[in-house]
Coordinates of C-alpha atoms and ligand atoms in Angstrom, one line a residue:
M29 CA 43.5 -127.8 45.2
K30 CA 42.2 -129.9 48.1
T31 CA 40.0 -129.2 51.1
P32 CA 38.3 -131.6 53.6
V33 CA 35.0 -129.6 53.3
L34 CA 33.8 -127.6 50.4
I35 CA 30.7 -125.4 51.3
A36 CA 28.6 -123.9 48.4
G37 CA 26.8 -121.0 49.6
A38 CA 27.7 -118.4 52.2
G39 CA 24.1 -117.4 53.4
P40 CA 23.6 -117.7 57.2
V41 CA 23.8 -121.5 57.0
G42 CA 26.8 -121.8 55.0
L43 CA 28.6 -119.1 57.2
A44 CA 27.5 -120.8 60.5
L45 CA 28.6 -124.2 59.1
A46 CA 32.2 -122.9 58.3
L47 CA 32.4 -121.4 61.7
D48 CA 31.3 -124.3 63.5
L49 CA 33.6 -126.6 61.7
A50 CA 36.5 -124.1 62.2
W51 CA 35.6 -124.2 66.0
R52 CA 36.0 -128.0 65.9
G53 CA 39.4 -127.5 64.0
V54 CA 38.2 -128.5 60.6
P55 CA 39.3 -126.4 57.6
S56 CA 36.9 -125.5 54.9
L57 CA 36.6 -123.7 51.6
L58 CA 33.5 -121.5 51.3
V59 CA 32.2 -120.4 47.9
E60 CA 29.8 -117.7 47.4
P61 CA 28.9 -115.6 44.2
L62 CA 27.9 -112.4 46.2
T63 CA 30.8 -110.3 46.9
E64 CA 28.9 -108.3 49.4
V65 CA 26.1 -109.5 51.7
H66 CA 22.7 -109.1 50.0
P67 CA 21.3 -105.8 51.5
H68 CA 17.6 -106.9 51.7
P69 CA 17.2 -108.0 55.5
R70 CA 14.8 -111.1 55.1
A71 CA 15.0 -113.1 58.4
I72 CA 14.7 -111.1 61.7
S73 CA 13.9 -113.5 64.5
I74 CA 16.8 -115.5 65.8
G75 CA 15.4 -118.4 67.9
V76 CA 16.6 -119.5 71.2
R77 CA 18.3 -122.8 70.0
T78 CA 20.1 -120.7 67.3
M79 CA 21.3 -118.3 70.1
E80 CA 22.6 -121.3 72.1
H81 CA 24.6 -122.6 69.2
F82 CA 26.0 -119.1 68.8
R83 CA 26.8 -119.1 72.5
R84 CA 29.0 -122.1 72.0
L85 CA 30.9 -120.3 69.2
G86 CA 31.3 -117.3 71.5
L87 CA 29.1 -115.2 69.3
D88 CA 25.9 -114.7 71.0
Q89 CA 26.6 -111.2 72.3
K90 CA 27.8 -110.1 68.8
V91 CA 24.5 -111.4 67.3
I92 CA 22.5 -109.3 69.9
D93 CA 24.7 -106.2 69.1
A94 CA 24.0 -106.6 65.4
G95 CA 20.2 -106.3 66.2
V96 CA 17.9 -103.7 67.7
P97 CA 19.1 -102.0 70.8
R98 CA 19.0 -104.1 74.0
S99 CA 16.5 -101.7 75.6
R100 CA 13.9 -102.1 72.9
A101 CA 10.8 -104.1 73.9
L102 CA 10.2 -107.0 71.4
D103 CA 6.5 -106.6 71.4
V104 CA 4.3 -107.6 68.5
V105 CA 1.4 -105.4 67.9
Y106 CA -1.8 -105.7 65.9
V107 CA -3.2 -102.5 64.4
T108 CA -5.7 -101.0 62.0
R109 CA -2.8 -99.2 60.4
M110 CA 0.6 -98.5 62.0
L111 CA -0.2 -95.0 63.1
G112 CA -4.0 -96.0 63.5
R113 CA -5.6 -97.9 66.4
E114 CA -3.9 -100.7 68.4
I115 CA -6.1 -103.9 68.4
F116 CA -3.8 -106.2 70.5
R117 CA -0.3 -106.6 71.8
F118 CA 1.9 -109.5 72.7
Q119 CA 4.3 -108.1 75.3
I120 CA 7.9 -109.6 74.9
P121 CA 10.6 -108.2 77.1
S122 CA 13.6 -106.5 75.8
I123 CA 17.1 -108.1 76.2
D124 CA 17.8 -105.5 79.1
E125 CA 14.5 -106.3 80.9
L126 CA 15.3 -110.1 80.6
A127 CA 18.8 -109.5 82.1
R128 CA 17.3 -107.4 84.9
D129 CA 14.2 -109.3 85.9
A130 CA 14.6 -112.8 84.5
A131 CA 13.2 -114.5 87.6
A132 CA 10.1 -112.2 87.8
L133 CA 9.5 -112.6 84.2
A134 CA 9.8 -116.4 84.3
A135 CA 7.2 -116.5 87.1
R136 CA 4.8 -115.2 84.5
T137 CA 6.1 -117.1 81.4
P138 CA 8.0 -120.2 82.6
E139 CA 9.7 -120.7 79.0
I140 CA 11.9 -117.7 79.9
A141 CA 13.7 -120.0 82.3
A142 CA 14.3 -122.6 79.6
S143 CA 17.4 -121.1 78.0
P144 CA 19.8 -118.2 78.4
Y145 CA 17.8 -116.5 75.7
Y146 CA 14.2 -115.8 74.8
K147 CA 13.8 -113.6 71.8
T148 CA 16.4 -112.0 69.8
W149 CA 15.7 -109.4 67.0
T150 CA 18.6 -109.3 64.6
A151 CA 18.0 -109.0 60.9
Q152 CA 19.7 -111.4 58.4
S153 CA 21.9 -108.8 56.6
P154 CA 23.7 -107.4 59.7
L155 CA 23.8 -111.0 61.1
E156 CA 25.5 -112.2 57.9
R157 CA 27.9 -109.2 57.9
M158 CA 29.0 -110.1 61.4
L159 CA 29.5 -113.8 60.5
R160 CA 31.6 -112.7 57.4
T161 CA 33.9 -110.8 59.6
E162 CA 34.2 -113.8 61.9
V163 CA 35.0 -116.0 59.0
A164 CA 37.6 -113.5 57.8
R165 CA 39.2 -113.8 61.2
S166 CA 39.4 -117.7 61.2
P167 CA 42.6 -119.1 59.9
K168 CA 40.6 -122.4 59.2
I169 CA 38.3 -121.0 56.6
E170 CA 39.1 -119.8 53.1
A171 CA 36.3 -117.7 51.8
R172 CA 35.9 -117.1 48.0
Y173 CA 33.4 -114.5 47.4
G174 CA 32.5 -113.8 43.8
W175 CA 32.8 -117.5 43.0
R176 CA 30.2 -120.1 42.5
L177 CA 30.0 -123.9 42.4
D178 CA 29.6 -124.9 38.6
S179 CA 29.5 -128.8 38.8
F180 CA 30.6 -131.6 40.8
V181 CA 31.4 -135.5 40.4
E182 CA 31.2 -137.6 43.4
N183 CA 33.2 -140.9 44.1
E184 CA 33.9 -143.1 47.0
Q185 CA 36.7 -141.0 48.3
G186 CA 35.1 -137.6 48.0
V187 CA 34.0 -135.0 45.5
T188 CA 35.7 -133.1 42.5
A189 CA 34.0 -129.8 42.0
T190 CA 34.5 -127.0 39.4
L191 CA 34.3 -123.5 40.6
I192 CA 34.0 -120.4 38.5
E193 CA 35.2 -116.9 39.3
L194 CA 32.3 -114.7 38.0
A195 CA 34.3 -111.6 37.2
S196 CA 37.0 -113.5 35.1
G197 CA 35.2 -116.6 34.1
R198 CA 38.3 -118.6 35.5
R199 CA 37.6 -122.1 36.4
E200 CA 39.2 -124.1 39.2
E201 CA 38.9 -127.8 40.1
I202 CA 38.7 -128.6 43.9
A203 CA 39.0 -132.0 45.5
A204 CA 37.1 -132.2 48.7
Q205 CA 36.2 -135.1 51.1
Y206 CA 32.7 -133.6 51.5
L207 CA 30.5 -131.1 49.6
I208 CA 27.9 -129.2 51.4
G209 CA 25.0 -127.5 49.5
S210 CA 24.0 -124.5 51.7
D211 CA 23.2 -122.7 48.3
G212 CA 19.7 -121.9 48.9
A213 CA 16.4 -122.4 47.2
N214 CA 17.8 -123.0 43.7
S215 CA 20.5 -125.3 45.0
A216 CA 23.1 -126.4 42.5
V217 CA 24.1 -129.2 44.8
R218 CA 20.5 -130.5 45.1
S219 CA 19.9 -130.3 41.3
G220 CA 23.3 -132.0 40.7
L221 CA 22.2 -134.8 43.0
G222 CA 18.9 -135.0 41.0
I223 CA 16.9 -134.5 44.4
R224 CA 13.4 -133.2 44.1
M225 CA 11.4 -131.2 46.6
S226 CA 7.8 -132.2 47.7
G227 CA 5.1 -130.6 49.8
R228 CA 2.3 -128.2 49.6
G229 CA 4.2 -126.0 47.2
T230 CA 3.7 -122.3 46.7
L231 CA 0.9 -120.9 49.2
G232 CA 0.5 -117.4 47.9
D233 CA 2.6 -114.5 46.8
A234 CA 4.5 -111.7 48.7
V235 CA 6.6 -108.7 48.3
G236 CA 9.1 -107.3 50.8
L237 CA 9.6 -103.5 50.8
Y238 CA 12.7 -102.3 52.7
F239 CA 12.3 -98.5 53.5
K240 CA 13.6 -95.7 55.7
A241 CA 11.1 -93.5 57.5
P242 CA 13.1 -91.2 59.9
A243 CA 10.0 -89.7 61.5
L244 CA 8.2 -93.0 62.1
G245 CA 9.9 -94.1 65.3
A246 CA 9.1 -91.0 67.3
R247 CA 5.2 -91.6 66.5
L248 CA 5.0 -95.0 68.1
G249 CA 4.3 -94.0 71.6
V250 CA 6.2 -94.9 74.8
R251 CA 6.6 -98.6 74.2
P252 CA 7.1 -99.1 70.5
G253 CA 6.9 -102.6 69.2
V254 CA 9.2 -104.3 66.8
M255 CA 6.6 -105.8 64.5
Y256 CA 3.2 -104.5 63.5
W257 CA 0.6 -106.5 61.8
V258 CA -1.5 -104.0 59.7
L259 CA -5.1 -105.2 59.1
A260 CA -6.7 -102.5 57.2
P261 CA -8.2 -103.8 53.9
G262 CA -6.0 -103.2 50.9
C263 CA -2.7 -103.0 52.8
G264 CA -2.7 -106.1 54.8
G265 CA 0.9 -107.2 55.9
V266 CA 3.5 -107.1 58.4
I267 CA 5.9 -104.1 59.2
Y268 CA 9.0 -104.9 61.4
T269 CA 12.0 -102.8 62.5
I270 CA 15.4 -103.7 61.2
D271 CA 17.6 -101.4 63.5
G272 CA 15.1 -100.0 66.0
G273 CA 15.4 -96.7 64.3
A274 CA 14.4 -95.5 60.8
E275 CA 14.8 -98.8 58.9
W276 CA 11.8 -101.0 58.4
V277 CA 10.5 -103.8 56.1
F278 CA 6.8 -104.0 55.0
N279 CA 6.0 -107.6 53.9
R280 CA 2.7 -107.4 51.9
Y281 CA 1.1 -110.7 51.6
F282 CA -1.2 -111.7 48.7
A283 CA -3.6 -114.6 49.0
P284 CA -3.7 -117.3 46.3
G285 CA -5.7 -115.7 43.4
E286 CA -5.4 -112.2 44.7
A287 CA -3.4 -110.2 42.1
A288 CA 0.0 -108.9 43.5
S289 CA -0.3 -105.2 43.6
T290 CA 1.2 -103.0 40.9
E291 CA 0.6 -100.0 43.2
D292 CA 3.5 -97.5 43.7
P293 CA 5.4 -99.1 46.8
I294 CA 5.7 -95.7 48.5
A295 CA 1.9 -95.2 48.3
L296 CA 1.4 -98.6 49.6
I297 CA 3.7 -98.1 52.6
R298 CA 1.9 -94.7 53.4
R299 CA -1.4 -96.4 53.3
A300 CA -0.3 -99.0 55.7
L301 CA 1.3 -96.5 58.0
G302 CA -1.9 -94.4 57.8
E303 CA -0.1 -91.1 57.2
P304 CA 2.0 -89.6 54.2
L305 CA 5.4 -89.5 56.1
E306 CA 8.6 -89.1 54.1
I307 CA 9.7 -92.5 52.8
E308 CA 12.7 -93.7 51.1
L309 CA 12.5 -97.1 49.4
V310 CA 15.8 -99.0 49.8
S311 CA 14.9 -102.3 48.0
A312 CA 11.9 -104.3 47.0
Q313 CA 12.1 -108.2 46.9
K314 CA 9.4 -110.5 45.7
W315 CA 9.4 -113.8 47.6
L316 CA 7.2 -116.9 47.7
P317 CA 5.6 -118.3 50.9
R318 CA 6.4 -122.1 50.3
Q319 CA 6.1 -125.5 52.1
L320 CA 8.7 -127.8 50.3
V321 CA 11.2 -130.2 51.6
A322 CA 13.8 -132.1 49.7
D323 CA 13.0 -136.0 49.2
R324 CA 16.6 -136.7 50.3
Y325 CA 19.1 -134.6 52.2
Q326 CA 22.2 -136.3 51.0
S327 CA 24.3 -138.8 49.0
A328 CA 27.3 -140.5 50.6
R329 CA 29.6 -137.4 50.3
C330 CA 27.2 -134.6 49.6
F331 CA 24.8 -133.1 52.1
L332 CA 22.1 -130.4 51.7
A333 CA 21.5 -127.8 54.5
G334 CA 19.1 -124.8 54.9
D335 CA 17.0 -123.5 52.2
A336 CA 18.6 -126.0 49.8
C337 CA 16.5 -128.6 51.5
H338 CA 13.7 -126.9 53.0
L339 CA 11.6 -123.8 52.0
F340 CA 9.4 -122.2 54.5
V341 CA 6.6 -119.5 54.8
P342 CA 8.4 -116.9 57.2
T343 CA 5.3 -117.0 59.7
G344 CA 7.0 -118.4 62.8
G345 CA 10.6 -117.5 61.9
L346 CA 11.9 -120.9 61.4
G347 CA 13.6 -121.0 58.2
M348 CA 17.1 -119.9 58.8
N349 CA 16.9 -121.3 62.4
T350 CA 16.0 -124.7 61.2
G351 CA 19.0 -124.4 58.6
I352 CA 21.5 -123.4 61.3
S353 CA 20.5 -126.5 63.3
D354 CA 21.2 -128.7 60.1
A355 CA 24.7 -127.0 60.1
V356 CA 25.5 -127.9 63.7
D357 CA 24.4 -131.5 63.0
L358 CA 26.6 -131.7 60.1
A359 CA 29.6 -130.0 61.7
W360 CA 30.2 -132.4 64.7
K361 CA 29.7 -135.5 62.5
I362 CA 32.1 -134.4 59.8
A363 CA 34.6 -133.5 62.5
A364 CA 34.2 -136.9 64.0
R365 CA 34.6 -138.7 60.6
L366 CA 37.8 -136.6 59.9
E367 CA 39.2 -137.2 63.3
G368 CA 38.6 -140.9 63.0
W369 CA 36.2 -141.7 65.8
G370 CA 33.0 -141.2 64.1
G371 CA 31.6 -144.3 62.5
E372 CA 30.2 -144.9 59.1
K373 CA 26.7 -144.6 60.2
L374 CA 27.1 -141.1 61.7
L375 CA 26.9 -139.0 58.6
A376 CA 24.6 -141.7 57.1
N377 CA 22.0 -140.5 59.6
Y378 CA 22.2 -136.9 59.0
E379 CA 18.9 -137.2 56.9
T380 CA 17.4 -139.5 59.4
E381 CA 17.8 -136.9 62.0
R382 CA 17.2 -133.7 60.2
R383 CA 14.7 -134.3 57.5
P384 CA 11.8 -135.1 59.9
I385 CA 12.5 -131.7 61.6
G386 CA 12.5 -130.0 58.2
L387 CA 9.2 -131.7 57.5
F388 CA 7.7 -130.8 60.9
N389 CA 8.9 -127.1 60.9
T390 CA 7.8 -126.4 57.4
C391 CA 4.3 -127.7 58.2
E392 CA 4.2 -125.7 61.5
A393 CA 5.1 -122.5 59.5
A394 CA 2.5 -123.2 56.9
D395 CA -0.2 -123.7 59.6
N396 CA 0.7 -120.4 61.0
Y397 CA 0.4 -118.9 57.4
D398 CA -3.0 -120.6 57.0
K399 CA -4.2 -119.1 60.3
S400 CA -2.8 -115.7 59.4
G401 CA -4.9 -115.6 56.3
T402 CA -8.1 -115.6 58.2
I403 CA -6.9 -112.6 60.3
F404 CA -6.8 -110.4 57.2
A405 CA -10.4 -110.8 56.4
V406 CA -11.4 -108.1 58.9
P407 CA -14.9 -106.7 59.6
E408 CA -15.9 -103.7 57.4
A409 CA -16.2 -101.4 60.6
L410 CA -12.6 -102.1 61.8
E411 CA -11.4 -98.6 61.4
Q412 CA -14.7 -96.8 62.3
E413 CA -15.2 -94.6 65.4
G414 CA -17.8 -95.5 67.9
A415 CA -19.4 -98.5 69.0
A416 CA -19.4 -100.4 65.7
G417 CA -15.7 -100.0 65.3
E418 CA -15.0 -101.0 69.1
T419 CA -17.0 -104.1 68.5
A420 CA -15.2 -105.0 65.4
R421 CA -11.8 -104.4 66.9
G422 CA -12.9 -106.5 69.9
A423 CA -13.9 -109.4 67.7
V424 CA -10.6 -109.5 65.9
A425 CA -8.6 -109.0 69.2
A426 CA -10.5 -112.1 70.7
L427 CA -9.0 -114.1 67.7
L428 CA -5.4 -113.2 68.5
P429 CA -4.1 -114.9 71.7
P430 CA -3.4 -118.3 70.1
K431 CA -1.2 -116.6 67.5
I432 CA 1.7 -116.3 70.1
K433 CA 2.8 -119.5 68.5
H434 CA 4.0 -117.3 65.6
F435 CA 6.3 -115.2 67.8
A436 CA 7.6 -117.4 70.5
P437 CA 7.5 -121.0 69.2
I438 CA 10.0 -122.1 71.9
G439 CA 8.5 -125.5 72.0
V440 CA 9.4 -126.0 68.2
H441 CA 13.0 -124.5 68.8
L442 CA 13.8 -126.5 72.0
G443 CA 11.6 -129.4 71.4
S444 CA 13.2 -130.5 68.1
A445 CA 14.6 -134.0 69.2
Y446 CA 16.1 -137.0 67.6
E447 CA 14.4 -139.8 69.6
N448 CA 14.0 -142.2 66.7
S449 CA 17.5 -141.9 65.4
P450 CA 19.7 -145.1 65.3
L451 CA 22.4 -142.9 67.0
I452 CA 20.3 -142.7 70.2
V453 CA 19.7 -145.2 72.8
D454 CA 16.0 -145.1 74.0
D455 CA 15.6 -145.6 77.8
G456 CA 11.9 -146.4 77.5
A457 CA 10.7 -143.2 79.3
P458 CA 7.4 -141.8 78.2
P459 CA 7.5 -139.4 75.2
V460 CA 7.8 -135.6 76.1
P461 CA 4.6 -133.8 75.4
F462 CA 4.8 -131.4 72.4
D463 CA 3.3 -127.9 72.4
P464 CA 4.6 -125.2 70.0
V465 CA 4.6 -122.5 72.7
R466 CA 5.5 -124.6 75.9
Y467 CA 8.7 -126.4 76.4
T468 CA 8.9 -129.3 78.7
P469 CA 12.6 -129.7 79.8
S470 CA 13.6 -133.3 79.5
A471 CA 16.8 -135.4 79.2
R472 CA 14.9 -138.2 77.5
P473 CA 17.5 -139.6 75.0
G474 CA 17.3 -137.7 71.7
Q475 CA 16.1 -134.4 73.4
R476 CA 18.3 -131.2 73.7
A477 CA 20.1 -131.5 77.0
P478 CA 18.2 -129.0 79.1
H479 CA 19.6 -125.5 80.3
G480 CA 20.1 -124.6 84.0
W481 CA 22.4 -122.1 85.7
I482 CA 25.2 -124.2 87.4
A483 CA 27.2 -121.1 88.5
P484 CA 26.8 -117.2 88.0
G485 CA 26.8 -116.8 84.2
Q486 CA 27.5 -120.5 83.7
S487 CA 24.8 -122.7 81.9
A488 CA 24.9 -126.4 81.9
L489 CA 24.9 -125.9 78.1
D490 CA 28.5 -124.6 78.5
L491 CA 29.7 -127.9 79.4
F492 CA 28.9 -129.5 76.0
G493 CA 30.8 -129.1 72.9
R494 CA 33.8 -130.6 70.9
G495 CA 33.5 -134.0 72.3
F496 CA 30.9 -136.1 74.1
T497 CA 30.1 -135.0 77.7
L498 CA 29.3 -137.5 80.6
L499 CA 27.3 -135.7 83.3
R500 CA 27.5 -137.3 86.6
F501 CA 24.9 -136.5 89.3
G502 CA 26.5 -138.1 92.1
G503 CA 26.4 -141.3 90.0
A504 CA 28.9 -144.0 90.6
G505 CA 30.1 -146.7 88.2
S506 CA 30.7 -144.6 85.2
E507 CA 34.2 -146.3 84.8
A508 CA 33.1 -148.8 82.2
L509 CA 31.7 -146.1 80.0
I510 CA 34.7 -144.0 80.4
A511 CA 37.0 -147.1 79.5
A512 CA 34.7 -148.0 76.5
A513 CA 35.0 -144.4 75.2
R514 CA 38.8 -144.4 75.6
E515 CA 39.0 -147.8 73.8
A516 CA 37.0 -146.4 70.9
E517 CA 39.1 -143.1 70.9
L518 CA 35.8 -141.3 71.5
P519 CA 36.5 -137.9 73.0
L520 CA 34.7 -137.8 76.4
N521 CA 34.6 -135.0 79.0
V522 CA 33.4 -136.0 82.4
E523 CA 31.6 -133.4 84.5
D524 CA 30.4 -133.9 88.1
V525 CA 27.2 -131.6 88.7
A526 CA 26.2 -131.0 92.1
D527 CA 23.1 -129.1 91.4
Y528 CA 19.8 -130.6 92.9
A529 CA 17.4 -128.8 90.5
L530 CA 19.2 -129.9 87.4
A531 CA 19.6 -133.4 88.6
E532 CA 15.9 -133.5 89.0
I533 CA 15.4 -132.5 85.3
Y534 CA 18.0 -134.8 84.0
E535 CA 16.3 -137.8 86.1
R536 CA 19.3 -140.0 86.0
R537 CA 22.6 -140.2 87.6
L538 CA 24.6 -140.5 84.4
V539 CA 23.8 -138.7 81.2
L540 CA 25.9 -138.8 78.0
V541 CA 25.5 -135.7 75.9
R542 CA 26.6 -135.4 72.3
P543 CA 28.8 -132.7 70.8
D544 CA 25.7 -130.9 69.6
G545 CA 24.0 -130.8 73.0
H546 CA 21.5 -133.7 72.4
V547 CA 21.2 -136.5 75.0
A548 CA 22.5 -139.8 73.6
W549 CA 22.0 -142.1 76.4
R550 CA 21.3 -141.9 80.2
G551 CA 21.0 -144.4 83.1
D552 CA 21.6 -144.7 86.8
S553 CA 24.8 -146.8 86.5
A554 CA 27.2 -147.9 83.6
P555 CA 25.4 -150.2 81.3
A556 CA 26.6 -153.8 81.0
Q557 CA 27.2 -153.3 77.3
A558 CA 29.3 -150.0 77.6
R559 CA 31.1 -150.5 74.4
A560 CA 28.0 -151.3 72.4
I561 CA 26.4 -148.0 73.7
I562 CA 29.6 -146.0 72.7
D563 CA 29.7 -147.5 69.3
R564 CA 26.0 -146.9 68.7
V565 CA 26.2 -143.2 69.6
R566 CA 29.4 -142.8 67.5
G567 CA 27.6 -144.5 64.5
A568 CA 30.2 -147.4 64.4
Ligands
FAD17 C1 10.6 -112.0 54.3 C2 11.3 -113.2 54.9 C3 11.5 -113.3 56.3 C4 12.1 -114.3 56.9 N1 12.2 -114.3 58.3 C5 12.9 -115.3 59.0 C6 13.1 -115.3 60.4 O1 12.6 -114.4 61.0 N2 13.7 -116.4 60.9 C7 14.1 -117.3 60.2 O2 14.7 -118.3 60.8 N3 14.1 -117.3 58.8 C8 13.4 -116.3 58.1 N4 13.4 -116.4 56.8 C9 14.0 -117.4 56.1 C10 15.5 -117.2 55.9 O3 15.7 -116.0 55.2 C11 16.0 -118.3 55.0 O4 15.7 -119.6 55.5 C12 17.5 -118.3 55.1 O5 18.1 -117.2 54.2 C13 18.2 -119.5 54.5 O6 19.6 -119.5 54.6 P1 20.6 -120.3 53.7 O7 21.8 -120.0 54.0 O8 20.1 -121.7 53.7 O9 20.1 -119.8 52.2 P2 20.4 -118.4 51.5 O10 20.2 -117.3 52.5 O11 19.5 -118.4 50.3 O12 21.9 -118.5 50.9 C14 22.2 -119.3 50.0 C15 23.6 -118.6 49.4 O13 23.8 -119.6 48.4 C16 24.5 -118.9 47.3 N5 24.6 -119.6 46.0 C17 23.6 -119.8 45.2 N6 24.1 -120.7 44.2 C18 25.3 -120.9 44.5 C19 26.4 -121.8 43.9 N7 26.1 -122.3 42.7 N8 27.5 -121.8 44.4 C20 27.8 -121.2 45.6 N9 26.9 -120.4 46.2 C21 25.6 -120.3 45.9 C22 23.6 -117.6 47.2 O14 24.2 -116.4 46.6 C23 23.3 -117.3 48.8 O15 24.1 -116.4 49.3 C24 12.7 -115.3 56.1 C25 12.6 -115.3 54.8 C26 11.9 -114.2 54.0 C27 12.0 -114.3 52.7

C-alpha cells in the first residue's frame, strides 16, 4: 500500500497533524496501537496559539465544548488543603466572561486583546476523543487503531515501513513519501533514526491520581477555581478539575531524593482535600518531570514531532502545545512539497525552525518546576490559627505573584518566532522584547502575524491559511511580488486591509504571511529582487 504521509502515533500531535494535512488536501495514514483514547487525562491547558490553529481548522468551539463549562472561572488557587484556607488566587476569566467583557478585561490585562482566546481548560482525553471523531469524518485520513509501526527503511524516494496489527500479529508493508514520528516519549521513529535526547534529564518523580469526588464541587464556594495548589506538608501537589464537576486529577510531586509515597492513594487524596469525602479512584499514572530534547528532529524523509522530540515538566502547560505547533510547521511544508511549489530547503528547515523552540520551551517549563519546588517548602505554622498562621500564609502569598508565568505564559505561546530561519527575510527591525507573561505584537519577519478584529467575529488570523497571504495596507507596487509568486506557482492570496490599528502594528505597507501564520517578509513597496524573495520563502 502507498500513502504520501505515514503518521506513527495518534496522540494529540499525530491527530492534529493528520487533520491539518487533510485541511490542506493531503491524504495520510495514521497508525496507533491504542484502540480507544487513553482515559487518563494528562494535559489540561490549551494554549492560545494552539486555539488559533484549531480555529483555522474550524475546531476551536469544539475544543472549548470538550472542556469545563464556559461559565467556569479559570482561577488558579493556592491553598493549605483544598477545603482548608485560601492563600492566594490568580483570577482568570471564564470563556463566558471573556465573550461578555473582553474590552474591560483587556484594559486590566492587555494580553487578553492579543488573540481571540486567552485560556482554555480542556483535558487531553476528551480533546483526543473529539479529534478522533473529526479524523473519522475526514475522507483524507485512514486511521488504523490497534496497529503500530514496527520498523522502517528510508531511501531517496521515501520510506518503506512495516506495520503490525496487535490483535492478529498481521504485518503489512507501507510505502510513504514521508514518515512522521508523533509516537511519544519512547518513539520508535526516533530510535529507528538513531537520534538521542539531551538535556537536564529527569528532575523528580510524580504520580497522577484521577478521581471522582461528587461532593467536592459544592464545597468550593461561590467562585470555584479550576486548579488548586495544595501546600500542606506531606501532600504537596496540584489538583485540577477535568469536567468542572466530579472529576479531578491530583498530581503529587516528589522532589529528587524524596521517596515516592506508597501510601494508599485515597488516603493521600483525602489528606490533600482536608476532609474524608467519598472518593472513587479512576486511574493512577506515574510520570516523570523531564527536560530533554532530541539532538536532531529529522532525516531527509522522516520527522519527529511532539513528545517524540521534546519532553517537558508539565509546569506551564507547554508540552502538547509545543507539539501541535510542530505539527503545523510540518503540515504546510509537506503540502507545499507534494504540490510542487515548495523547494528542497523547506522541509530541510523544519528542525532549524522548531528545535530552538523545543529547547527554549522545555527550559522554560523546567524553570517553572525549579521555582515551584521552593513553594512546597512551607513554614511550619502554615495551617495554624491566629497570628502565627496568618504571618506564615502571608509570607507564602508574597512569593506567588511571579508564578503567573506558569498559568498564562502568553509571551511563550505567541512569542515563538522563526527570526533566524533561512526561510525568513530579515528587515533589520530591532528584536522584539521577550517576556513569558507579556506579548508585544510585532510583524517583524519570523514572528506570528498579529491578531486584530477586522470585522465583527473576523480576526486578521482568518486571512491566513492554505497558501501565502500578501497583506496590503494601502500599499502600492505589489505587482512584482504577485508576478514572481505566479511564476514560481506559489499560491498567493492578496488581501487589502483598511484597518488603521492593524496597519500600525504591522508597520509596513506590504506584509507576506506564510501558510502557518508567520510573517515571511515585509516592506513598504515590492522588493527589486521579488523572485529571490519568493524563492527564499518557499525554500527553493
Ligand atoms: C500530568 C501531565 C500534565 C500535562 N499537562 C499539559 C498541559 O496542560 N498542556 C500541555 O500542552 N501539555 C501537557 N502535558 C504534556 C502532554 O501530555 C504531552 O506533551 C502530549 O501527550 C504529547 O503528545 P504526543 O501526541 O506528542 O505524544 P503522546 O500523547 O504520548 O502520543 C503518542 C502516541 O503514539 C503511540 N505510539 C507509541 N508507539 C507507537 C508506534 N510504534 N507506532 C505507532 N504509534 C505509537 C502511543 O500509543 C500514543 O498514543 C502534560 C503531561 C502530563 C504527564
